[in-house]
CSV table of C-alpha atoms in Angstrom, one decimal:
chain,number,residue,atom,x,y,z
H,110,UNK,CA,-103.0,-51.9,-99.2
H,111,UNK,CA,-102.7,-53.9,-102.5
H,112,UNK,CA,-100.9,-56.7,-100.6
H,113,UNK,CA,-104.0,-57.2,-98.4
H,114,UNK,CA,-106.4,-57.4,-101.4
H,115,UNK,CA,-104.1,-60.0,-103.0
H,116,UNK,CA,-104.1,-62.0,-99.8
H,117,UNK,CA,-107.9,-61.9,-99.4
H,118,UNK,CA,-108.2,-62.8,-103.0
H,119,UNK,CA,-106.1,-66.0,-102.5
H,120,UNK,CA,-108.4,-66.9,-99.6
H,121,UNK,CA,-111.4,-66.4,-101.8
H,122,UNK,CA,-112.8,-63.6,-99.6
H,123,UNK,CA,-112.7,-61.1,-102.5
H,124,UNK,CA,-112.4,-61.4,-106.2
H,125,UNK,CA,-110.6,-59.1,-108.7
H,126,UNK,CA,-110.9,-59.3,-112.5
H,127,UNK,CA,-107.2,-59.0,-113.3
H,128,UNK,CA,-104.2,-59.6,-111.1
H,129,UNK,CA,-102.0,-56.5,-110.8
H,130,UNK,CA,-98.5,-56.7,-112.2
H,131,UNK,CA,-97.3,-53.7,-110.1
H,132,UNK,CA,-94.9,-54.0,-107.2
H,133,UNK,CA,-96.8,-54.0,-103.9
H,134,UNK,CA,-95.9,-50.9,-101.8
H,135,UNK,CA,-96.1,-51.3,-98.1
H,136,UNK,CA,-95.3,-49.0,-95.2
H,137,UNK,CA,-92.7,-50.2,-92.7
H,138,UNK,CA,-95.2,-50.0,-89.9
H,139,UNK,CA,-97.4,-52.5,-91.7
H,140,UNK,CA,-94.7,-55.2,-92.0
H,141,UNK,CA,-95.8,-57.1,-88.8
H,142,UNK,CA,-99.4,-57.2,-90.1
H,143,UNK,CA,-98.2,-58.4,-93.5
H,144,UNK,CA,-96.2,-61.3,-91.9
H,145,UNK,CA,-99.2,-62.2,-89.7
H,146,UNK,CA,-101.3,-62.5,-92.9
H,147,UNK,CA,-98.6,-64.5,-94.7
H,148,UNK,CA,-98.4,-66.8,-91.7
H,149,UNK,CA,-102.1,-67.4,-91.8
H,150,UNK,CA,-101.9,-68.0,-95.5
H,151,UNK,CA,-99.4,-70.7,-95.0
H,152,UNK,CA,-101.3,-72.3,-92.2
H,153,UNK,CA,-104.4,-72.4,-94.4
H,154,UNK,CA,-102.8,-73.5,-97.7
H,155,UNK,CA,-100.8,-76.4,-96.2
H,156,UNK,CA,-103.3,-77.2,-93.4
H,157,UNK,CA,-100.4,-76.9,-90.9
H,158,UNK,CA,-102.4,-76.8,-87.7
H,159,UNK,CA,-104.2,-80.1,-88.5
H,160,UNK,CA,-101.0,-81.6,-89.8
H,161,UNK,CA,-99.3,-80.6,-86.5
H,162,UNK,CA,-102.0,-82.1,-84.5
H,163,UNK,CA,-101.8,-85.4,-86.5
H,164,UNK,CA,-98.0,-85.4,-86.1
H,165,UNK,CA,-98.1,-84.9,-82.3
H,166,UNK,CA,-100.7,-87.5,-81.9
H,167,UNK,CA,-98.7,-89.9,-84.0
H,168,UNK,CA,-95.7,-89.3,-81.7
H,169,UNK,CA,-97.8,-89.9,-78.6
H,170,UNK,CA,-99.0,-93.2,-80.1
H,171,UNK,CA,-95.5,-94.2,-81.0
H,172,UNK,CA,-94.3,-93.4,-77.6
H,173,UNK,CA,-97.0,-95.4,-75.9
H,174,UNK,CA,-96.5,-98.4,-78.2
H,175,UNK,CA,-92.7,-98.4,-77.8
H,176,UNK,CA,-93.0,-98.1,-74.0
H,177,UNK,CA,-95.3,-101.2,-74.0
H,178,UNK,CA,-92.9,-103.1,-76.2
H,179,UNK,CA,-89.9,-102.3,-74.0
H,180,UNK,CA,-91.9,-103.5,-71.0
H,181,UNK,CA,-92.8,-106.8,-72.8
H,182,UNK,CA,-89.1,-107.3,-73.9
H,183,UNK,CA,-87.9,-106.7,-70.3
H,184,UNK,CA,-90.4,-109.3,-69.0
H,185,UNK,CA,-89.3,-111.8,-71.7
H,186,UNK,CA,-85.6,-111.3,-70.7
H,187,UNK,CA,-86.4,-111.9,-67.0
H,188,UNK,CA,-88.5,-115.0,-67.9
H,189,UNK,CA,-85.7,-116.5,-69.9
H,190,UNK,CA,-83.4,-116.0,-66.9
H,191,UNK,CA,-80.9,-113.7,-68.7
H,192,UNK,CA,-78.9,-111.4,-66.4
H,193,UNK,CA,-80.6,-108.3,-67.6
H,194,UNK,CA,-78.5,-105.8,-65.7
H,195,UNK,CA,-75.2,-107.1,-67.1
H,196,UNK,CA,-76.4,-106.9,-70.7
H,197,UNK,CA,-75.8,-104.1,-73.2
H,198,UNK,CA,-79.5,-104.1,-73.8
H,199,UNK,CA,-80.1,-102.6,-70.3
H,200,UNK,CA,-78.3,-99.4,-71.3
H,201,UNK,CA,-80.0,-99.3,-74.6
H,202,UNK,CA,-83.5,-99.7,-73.1
H,203,UNK,CA,-82.8,-97.0,-70.4
H,204,UNK,CA,-81.6,-94.5,-73.1
H,205,UNK,CA,-84.6,-95.3,-75.2
H,206,UNK,CA,-86.9,-94.5,-72.3
H,207,UNK,CA,-85.1,-91.2,-71.8
H,208,UNK,CA,-85.6,-90.5,-75.5
H,209,UNK,CA,-89.3,-91.2,-75.2
H,210,UNK,CA,-89.6,-88.6,-72.5
H,211,UNK,CA,-89.0,-86.0,-75.2
H,212,UNK,CA,-92.3,-87.0,-76.7
H,213,UNK,CA,-94.2,-86.7,-73.4
H,214,UNK,CA,-95.7,-83.3,-74.2
H,215,UNK,CA,-99.2,-82.0,-73.8
H,216,UNK,CA,-100.9,-79.7,-76.3
H,217,UNK,CA,-98.4,-78.0,-78.5
H,218,UNK,CA,-99.8,-75.1,-80.6
H,219,UNK,CA,-96.5,-73.5,-81.6
H,220,UNK,CA,-94.9,-74.8,-84.8
H,221,UNK,CA,-91.6,-73.2,-83.8
H,222,UNK,CA,-91.6,-75.3,-80.6
H,223,UNK,CA,-92.2,-78.4,-82.8
H,224,UNK,CA,-89.2,-77.3,-84.9
H,225,UNK,CA,-87.0,-77.3,-81.7
H,226,UNK,CA,-88.5,-80.6,-80.7
H,227,UNK,CA,-87.6,-82.2,-84.1
H,228,UNK,CA,-84.0,-81.0,-83.7
H,229,UNK,CA,-83.8,-82.8,-80.3
H,230,UNK,CA,-85.5,-85.9,-81.7
H,231,UNK,CA,-83.1,-86.1,-84.5
H,232,UNK,CA,-80.1,-85.8,-82.2
H,233,UNK,CA,-81.4,-88.4,-79.9
H,234,UNK,CA,-82.4,-90.8,-82.7
H,235,UNK,CA,-78.9,-90.5,-84.3
H,236,UNK,CA,-77.4,-91.3,-80.9
H,237,UNK,CA,-79.6,-94.3,-80.3
H,238,UNK,CA,-79.0,-95.7,-83.7
H,239,UNK,CA,-75.2,-95.4,-83.0
H,240,UNK,CA,-75.5,-97.1,-79.6
H,241,UNK,CA,-77.6,-100.0,-81.1
H,242,UNK,CA,-75.3,-100.4,-84.1
H,243,UNK,CA,-72.2,-100.7,-82.0
H,244,UNK,CA,-73.7,-103.4,-79.7
H,245,UNK,CA,-74.3,-107.1,-80.1
H,246,UNK,CA,-78.0,-106.4,-79.7
H,247,UNK,CA,-78.0,-105.0,-83.2
H,248,UNK,CA,-77.8,-108.6,-84.5
H,249,UNK,CA,-78.6,-110.7,-81.4
H,250,UNK,CA,-82.2,-109.8,-80.7
H,251,UNK,CA,-84.3,-112.9,-81.7
H,252,UNK,CA,-84.7,-114.0,-78.0
H,253,UNK,CA,-87.0,-111.1,-77.3
H,254,UNK,CA,-89.3,-111.8,-80.3
H,255,UNK,CA,-92.4,-114.1,-80.3
H,256,UNK,CA,-92.0,-117.3,-82.3
H,257,UNK,CA,-93.8,-116.1,-85.3
H,258,UNK,CA,-91.4,-113.1,-85.7
H,259,UNK,CA,-88.1,-115.0,-85.1
H,260,UNK,CA,-87.1,-114.5,-88.7
H,261,UNK,CA,-87.5,-110.7,-88.8
H,262,UNK,CA,-84.5,-109.3,-90.6
H,263,UNK,CA,-84.3,-106.0,-88.7
H,264,UNK,CA,-83.8,-105.2,-85.0
H,265,UNK,CA,-87.3,-104.5,-83.6
H,266,UNK,CA,-86.2,-101.5,-81.5
H,267,UNK,CA,-84.3,-100.0,-84.5
H,268,UNK,CA,-87.5,-100.6,-86.6
H,269,UNK,CA,-89.6,-98.5,-84.1
H,270,UNK,CA,-87.0,-95.7,-84.1
H,271,UNK,CA,-86.9,-95.7,-87.9
H,272,UNK,CA,-90.7,-95.3,-88.0
H,273,UNK,CA,-90.5,-92.4,-85.5
H,274,UNK,CA,-87.8,-90.8,-87.6
H,275,UNK,CA,-89.9,-91.2,-90.8
H,276,UNK,CA,-92.8,-89.4,-89.1
H,277,UNK,CA,-90.4,-86.7,-88.1
H,278,UNK,CA,-88.9,-86.3,-91.5
H,279,UNK,CA,-92.4,-86.3,-93.2
H,280,UNK,CA,-93.6,-83.4,-91.0
H,281,UNK,CA,-90.3,-81.6,-91.3
H,282,UNK,CA,-90.5,-81.9,-95.1
H,283,UNK,CA,-94.0,-80.4,-95.0
H,284,UNK,CA,-92.8,-77.4,-92.9
H,285,UNK,CA,-89.9,-76.9,-95.2
H,286,UNK,CA,-92.0,-77.0,-98.3
H,287,UNK,CA,-94.5,-74.6,-96.8
H,288,UNK,CA,-91.8,-72.0,-96.0
H,289,UNK,CA,-93.3,-71.6,-92.5
H,290,UNK,CA,-89.8,-71.7,-90.9
H,291,UNK,CA,-89.1,-68.4,-92.7
H,292,UNK,CA,-91.7,-66.6,-90.8
H,293,UNK,CA,-89.8,-66.3,-87.5
H,294,UNK,CA,-86.5,-65.0,-89.2
H,295,UNK,CA,-88.6,-62.4,-91.0
H,296,UNK,CA,-90.1,-61.3,-87.8
H,297,UNK,CA,-86.6,-61.1,-86.2
H,298,UNK,CA,-85.4,-59.1,-89.2
H,299,UNK,CA,-88.3,-56.6,-88.7
H,300,UNK,CA,-87.2,-56.2,-85.1
H,301,UNK,CA,-83.6,-55.5,-86.2
H,302,UNK,CA,-84.9,-53.1,-88.8
H,303,UNK,CA,-86.9,-51.3,-86.1
H,304,UNK,CA,-83.8,-51.0,-83.9
H,305,UNK,CA,-81.8,-49.5,-86.8
H,306,UNK,CA,-84.6,-47.1,-87.6
H,307,UNK,CA,-84.8,-46.0,-83.9
H,308,UNK,CA,-81.0,-45.4,-83.9
H,309,UNK,CA,-81.4,-43.3,-87.1
H,310,UNK,CA,-84.1,-41.2,-85.4
H,311,UNK,CA,-81.9,-40.6,-82.4
H,312,UNK,CA,-78.9,-39.8,-84.6
H,313,UNK,CA,-81.1,-37.4,-86.6
H,314,UNK,CA,-82.0,-35.6,-83.4
H,315,UNK,CA,-78.3,-35.3,-82.4
H,316,UNK,CA,-77.4,-34.0,-85.9
H,317,UNK,CA,-80.2,-31.4,-85.8
H,318,UNK,CA,-79.1,-30.3,-82.3
H,319,UNK,CA,-75.5,-30.0,-83.3
H,320,UNK,CA,-76.4,-28.1,-86.4
H,321,UNK,CA,-78.3,-25.6,-84.3
H,322,UNK,CA,-75.4,-25.3,-81.8
H,323,UNK,CA,-73.0,-24.8,-84.7
H,324,UNK,CA,-75.1,-22.1,-86.3
H,325,UNK,CA,-75.4,-20.3,-82.9
H,326,UNK,CA,-71.6,-20.5,-82.2
H,327,UNK,CA,-70.8,-19.4,-85.8
H,328,UNK,CA,-73.1,-16.4,-85.4
H,329,UNK,CA,-71.3,-15.5,-82.1
H,330,UNK,CA,-67.9,-16.0,-83.8
H,331,UNK,CA,-68.9,-13.6,-86.6
H,332,UNK,CA,-70.1,-11.0,-84.1
H,333,UNK,CA,-66.8,-11.1,-82.2
H,334,UNK,CA,-64.8,-10.9,-85.4
H,335,UNK,CA,-66.7,-7.8,-86.4
H,336,UNK,CA,-66.0,-6.3,-82.9
H,337,UNK,CA,-62.3,-7.1,-83.4
H,338,UNK,CA,-62.3,-5.5,-86.8
H,339,UNK,CA,-63.8,-2.3,-85.4
H,340,UNK,CA,-61.1,-2.0,-82.9
H,341,UNK,CA,-58.3,-2.8,-85.4
H,342,UNK,CA,-59.6,-0.5,-88.1
H,343,UNK,CA,-60.2,2.5,-85.9
H,344,UNK,CA,-57.8,5.2,-87.2
H,345,UNK,CA,-57.2,6.4,-83.6
H,346,UNK,CA,-55.8,3.0,-82.7
H,347,UNK,CA,-53.8,2.3,-85.9
H,348,UNK,CA,-50.4,3.1,-84.4
H,349,UNK,CA,-51.1,1.0,-81.3
H,350,UNK,CA,-52.1,-1.9,-83.4
H,351,UNK,CA,-48.9,-1.5,-85.5
H,352,UNK,CA,-46.8,-1.4,-82.3
H,353,UNK,CA,-48.6,-4.4,-80.9
H,354,UNK,CA,-48.0,-6.4,-84.0
H,355,UNK,CA,-44.4,-5.4,-84.1
H,356,UNK,CA,-43.9,-6.5,-80.5
H,357,UNK,CA,-45.4,-9.9,-81.4
H,358,UNK,CA,-43.0,-10.1,-84.3
H,359,UNK,CA,-40.0,-9.2,-82.1
H,360,UNK,CA,-41.0,-11.8,-79.5
H,361,UNK,CA,-41.1,-14.4,-82.2
H,362,UNK,CA,-37.7,-13.5,-83.4
H,363,UNK,CA,-36.2,-13.7,-79.9
H,364,UNK,CA,-37.8,-17.1,-79.5
H,365,UNK,CA,-36.3,-18.3,-82.7
H,366,UNK,CA,-32.9,-16.9,-81.7
H,367,UNK,CA,-33.1,-18.7,-78.4
H,368,UNK,CA,-33.8,-22.0,-80.2
H,369,UNK,CA,-30.8,-21.6,-82.4
H,370,UNK,CA,-28.5,-21.0,-79.3
H,371,UNK,CA,-30.0,-24.0,-77.5
H,372,UNK,CA,-29.4,-26.2,-80.5
H,373,UNK,CA,-25.8,-24.9,-80.8
H,374,UNK,CA,-24.9,-25.7,-77.2
H,375,UNK,CA,-26.7,-29.1,-77.2
H,376,UNK,CA,-23.7,-30.3,-79.3
H,377,UNK,CA,-21.4,-29.5,-76.4
H,378,UNK,CA,-23.6,-30.8,-73.6
H,379,UNK,CA,-21.6,-34.0,-72.9
H,380,UNK,CA,-18.2,-32.3,-73.1
H,381,UNK,CA,-19.4,-29.3,-71.0
H,382,UNK,CA,-20.8,-31.6,-68.3
H,383,UNK,CA,-17.5,-33.4,-68.1
H,384,UNK,CA,-15.7,-30.1,-68.0
H,385,UNK,CA,-18.0,-28.9,-65.1
H,386,UNK,CA,-17.3,-32.0,-63.1
H,387,UNK,CA,-13.5,-31.5,-63.4
H,388,UNK,CA,-13.7,-27.7,-62.8
H,389,UNK,CA,-16.4,-27.1,-60.2
H,390,UNK,CA,-15.2,-23.5,-59.7
H,391,UNK,CA,-16.3,-22.6,-63.3
H,392,UNK,CA,-19.9,-21.8,-62.4
H,393,UNK,CA,-20.4,-20.3,-65.9
H,394,UNK,CA,-20.3,-23.7,-67.5
H,395,UNK,CA,-23.2,-24.9,-65.3
H,396,UNK,CA,-25.2,-21.8,-66.2
H,397,UNK,CA,-24.8,-22.5,-69.9
H,398,UNK,CA,-25.8,-26.1,-69.3
H,399,UNK,CA,-29.0,-25.0,-67.5
H,400,UNK,CA,-29.9,-22.0,-69.7
H,401,UNK,CA,-27.8,-21.6,-72.9
H,402,UNK,CA,-29.6,-18.6,-74.4
H,403,UNK,CA,-30.1,-16.7,-71.2
H,404,UNK,CA,-26.5,-17.2,-70.2
H,405,UNK,CA,-25.2,-16.0,-73.6
H,406,UNK,CA,-27.4,-12.9,-73.5
H,407,UNK,CA,-25.9,-11.8,-70.2
H,408,UNK,CA,-22.3,-12.9,-71.0
H,409,UNK,CA,-21.1,-9.4,-71.9
H,410,UNK,CA,-17.4,-10.5,-72.1
H,411,UNK,CA,-18.2,-13.8,-73.8
H,412,UNK,CA,-16.2,-15.7,-71.2
H,413,UNK,CA,-17.6,-18.9,-72.7
H,414,UNK,CA,-15.2,-18.5,-75.6
H,415,UNK,CA,-12.2,-19.2,-73.3
H,416,UNK,CA,-13.9,-22.4,-72.0
H,417,UNK,CA,-14.6,-23.5,-75.6
H,418,UNK,CA,-10.9,-22.8,-76.4
H,419,UNK,CA,-9.9,-25.1,-73.5
H,420,UNK,CA,-12.2,-27.8,-74.8
H,421,UNK,CA,-10.6,-27.4,-78.2
H,422,UNK,CA,-7.1,-27.9,-76.8
H,423,UNK,CA,-8.2,-30.9,-74.8
H,424,UNK,CA,-9.7,-32.5,-77.9
H,425,UNK,CA,-6.5,-31.9,-79.9
H,426,UNK,CA,-4.4,-33.2,-77.0
H,427,UNK,CA,-6.6,-36.3,-76.9
H,428,UNK,CA,-7.6,-35.7,-73.3
H,429,UNK,CA,-11.3,-35.9,-74.4
H,430,UNK,CA,-12.1,-39.1,-76.2
H,431,UNK,CA,-14.8,-38.7,-78.8
H,432,UNK,CA,-16.0,-40.6,-81.9
H,433,UNK,CA,-14.6,-39.3,-85.2
H,434,UNK,CA,-18.0,-37.7,-86.1
H,435,UNK,CA,-18.4,-36.1,-82.7
H,436,UNK,CA,-14.8,-34.8,-82.8
H,437,UNK,CA,-15.3,-33.2,-86.2
H,438,UNK,CA,-18.7,-31.6,-85.2
H,439,UNK,CA,-17.2,-30.2,-81.9
H,440,UNK,CA,-14.3,-28.6,-83.8
H,441,UNK,CA,-16.6,-27.1,-86.4
H,442,UNK,CA,-18.9,-25.6,-83.7
H,443,UNK,CA,-16.0,-24.2,-81.7
H,444,UNK,CA,-14.5,-22.5,-84.9
H,445,UNK,CA,-18.0,-21.1,-85.6
H,446,UNK,CA,-18.0,-19.5,-82.1
H,447,UNK,CA,-14.5,-18.2,-82.5
H,448,UNK,CA,-15.4,-16.5,-85.8
H,449,UNK,CA,-18.0,-14.4,-84.0
H,450,UNK,CA,-21.3,-16.4,-84.2
H,451,UNK,CA,-21.9,-16.1,-80.4
H,452,UNK,CA,-21.2,-12.4,-80.4
H,453,UNK,CA,-23.5,-12.0,-83.4
H,454,UNK,CA,-26.4,-13.8,-81.6
H,455,UNK,CA,-25.8,-11.8,-78.4
H,456,UNK,CA,-25.8,-8.4,-80.3
H,457,UNK,CA,-28.9,-9.4,-82.2
H,458,UNK,CA,-30.7,-10.2,-79.0
H,459,UNK,CA,-29.8,-6.8,-77.5
H,460,UNK,CA,-31.0,-5.1,-80.7
H,461,UNK,CA,-34.3,-6.9,-80.6
H,462,UNK,CA,-34.6,-6.1,-76.9
H,463,UNK,CA,-34.1,-2.4,-77.5
H,464,UNK,CA,-36.8,-2.5,-80.3
H,465,UNK,CA,-39.2,-4.2,-77.9
H,466,UNK,CA,-38.6,-1.5,-75.3
H,467,UNK,CA,-39.5,1.2,-77.8
H,468,UNK,CA,-42.8,-0.3,-78.8
H,469,UNK,CA,-43.8,-1.2,-75.2
H,470,UNK,CA,-43.5,2.4,-73.9
H,471,UNK,CA,-47.2,3.3,-74.3
H,472,UNK,CA,-49.7,5.5,-72.6
H,473,UNK,CA,-52.1,4.3,-69.9
H,474,UNK,CA,-55.0,4.9,-72.3
H,475,UNK,CA,-53.2,2.7,-74.9
H,476,UNK,CA,-53.0,0.0,-72.3
H,477,UNK,CA,-56.7,0.0,-71.9
H,478,UNK,CA,-57.1,-0.3,-75.7
H,479,UNK,CA,-54.6,-3.2,-75.8
H,480,UNK,CA,-56.5,-5.0,-73.0
H,481,UNK,CA,-59.8,-4.6,-75.0
H,482,UNK,CA,-58.0,-5.7,-78.1
H,483,UNK,CA,-56.6,-8.8,-76.4
H,484,UNK,CA,-60.0,-9.6,-74.9
H,485,UNK,CA,-61.6,-9.3,-78.4
H,486,UNK,CA,-58.9,-11.6,-79.9
H,487,UNK,CA,-59.4,-14.1,-77.1
H,488,UNK,CA,-63.1,-14.2,-77.7
H,489,UNK,CA,-62.7,-14.6,-81.4
H,490,UNK,CA,-60.2,-17.4,-80.8
H,491,UNK,CA,-62.5,-19.0,-78.2
H,492,UNK,CA,-65.6,-19.1,-80.5
H,493,UNK,CA,-63.5,-20.2,-83.5
H,494,UNK,CA,-62.1,-23.2,-81.6
H,495,UNK,CA,-65.6,-24.0,-80.2
H,496,UNK,CA,-67.1,-23.8,-83.7
H,497,UNK,CA,-64.4,-26.0,-85.1
H,498,UNK,CA,-65.0,-28.6,-82.4
H,499,UNK,CA,-68.8,-28.6,-82.8
H,500,UNK,CA,-68.3,-28.8,-86.6
H,501,UNK,CA,-66.1,-31.9,-86.2
H,502,UNK,CA,-68.7,-33.5,-84.0
H,503,UNK,CA,-71.4,-32.5,-86.4
H,504,UNK,CA,-69.5,-34.0,-89.4
H,505,UNK,CA,-68.8,-37.2,-87.5
H,506,UNK,CA,-72.5,-37.5,-86.4
H,507,UNK,CA,-73.6,-36.8,-90.0
H,508,UNK,CA,-71.3,-39.6,-91.3
H,509,UNK,CA,-72.7,-42.0,-88.6
H,510,UNK,CA,-76.2,-41.0,-89.6
H,511,UNK,CA,-75.5,-41.5,-93.3
H,512,UNK,CA,-73.9,-44.9,-92.5
H,513,UNK,CA,-77.1,-45.9,-90.6
H,514,UNK,CA,-79.3,-44.8,-93.4
H,515,UNK,CA,-77.2,-46.8,-95.9
H,516,UNK,CA,-77.4,-49.9,-93.6
H,517,UNK,CA,-81.2,-49.5,-93.3
H,518,UNK,CA,-81.4,-49.3,-97.1
H,519,UNK,CA,-79.4,-52.5,-97.5
H,520,UNK,CA,-81.3,-54.3,-94.8
H,521,UNK,CA,-84.6,-53.3,-96.4
H,522,UNK,CA,-83.5,-54.5,-99.8
H,523,UNK,CA,-82.4,-57.8,-98.2
H,524,UNK,CA,-85.8,-58.1,-96.5
H,525,UNK,CA,-87.6,-57.4,-99.8
H,526,UNK,CA,-85.5,-59.9,-101.7
H,527,UNK,CA,-86.0,-62.6,-99.0
H,528,UNK,CA,-89.7,-62.0,-98.9
H,529,UNK,CA,-89.9,-62.3,-102.7
H,530,UNK,CA,-87.9,-65.5,-102.7
H,531,UNK,CA,-90.1,-67.1,-100.0
H,532,UNK,CA,-93.6,-65.9,-101.2
H,533,UNK,CA,-92.9,-65.2,-104.9
H,534,UNK,CA,-94.3,-61.7,-104.3
H,535,UNK,CA,-92.4,-58.5,-105.0
H,536,UNK,CA,-92.8,-55.7,-102.4
H,537,UNK,CA,-91.4,-52.3,-101.9
H,538,UNK,CA,-91.1,-51.1,-98.2
H,539,UNK,CA,-91.7,-47.4,-97.5
H,540,UNK,CA,-90.2,-45.7,-94.5
């Protein structure tokens, strides 16, 4: 609590032989207390409470004096028989009375409220000075003055307002010099720092929970992977695993083969659709449009070749109008089909289908093993995906936590620098 000793030393409560040159270390939870002490230090050093009382009393006196003068001026105007209501001065006096209402306060013990009052006073004073300056009353005012003051070179109302403004500026200058206005922003910054710290605590809880969940899921994932390895590595099940993997490979090849056929016939889609409309009896064309690969696999006589030949003849005869690029592509695809590409694909499909039948003819006991194998693979996949998702959430939360910690660090450094600039005292805040 070195900062407290230094404060008490300044107040003369305690004495130390030699001032410490070390940086004062203070815990975050003690910041409010430190600011309270600094506030009291400023109040004592600059006698702010007494100065505030003097200032508010001065404003009250000025208010009362100016109200009395306005009353006297209005009586003078009526006595002289001037049409008061038609004069610019009527508006000026009314606005001045409204301004004086700002100073109709009772006991004010909060310097921050005085700060707000001073802002309003300045705005109103600027407005009144502008109103007076733009009116004839700014120079035509001698009729409201007593005989001995006829030669006064300044507007009497403007003079009163200037004196009020001087009092305001004098007290405002004292507050600025004392640094008291920095107290409230520092308190607000402590509140903001507390909110950041609370967010970090909540984020830390989330990160810890996600880390525990990730650890539990990864343990479950490892357990299921070991169970799957036991099934796969069992010599009694080796051939079943081989056949199962082979079936997966065959299914993949059939899928790739189907994709190639679909892409091939997509080049003919427009021409075949046109052909189907003109030849509705040719149901095979519609079948190829709906399911190119399935239709080719069951087209034993490759009847589609005759249809493609008809398309070729119509293109050559100009009965089908295509762009040059489309025409060349169509002719290339038809020639590819005529050279046996469709037959090659169909035969490859039947070969793969036969291989698939060979590996799928398994015993009922093997089926039970495959079911257990598939279940084990599913569980491994399930926990792997779950672990990946939790890990992504964990990493994201950790990054958010790190960002929060970095923000807190920066805000603390800003607080320390601001504090040092205001009070010429270097501190280090501990969390």
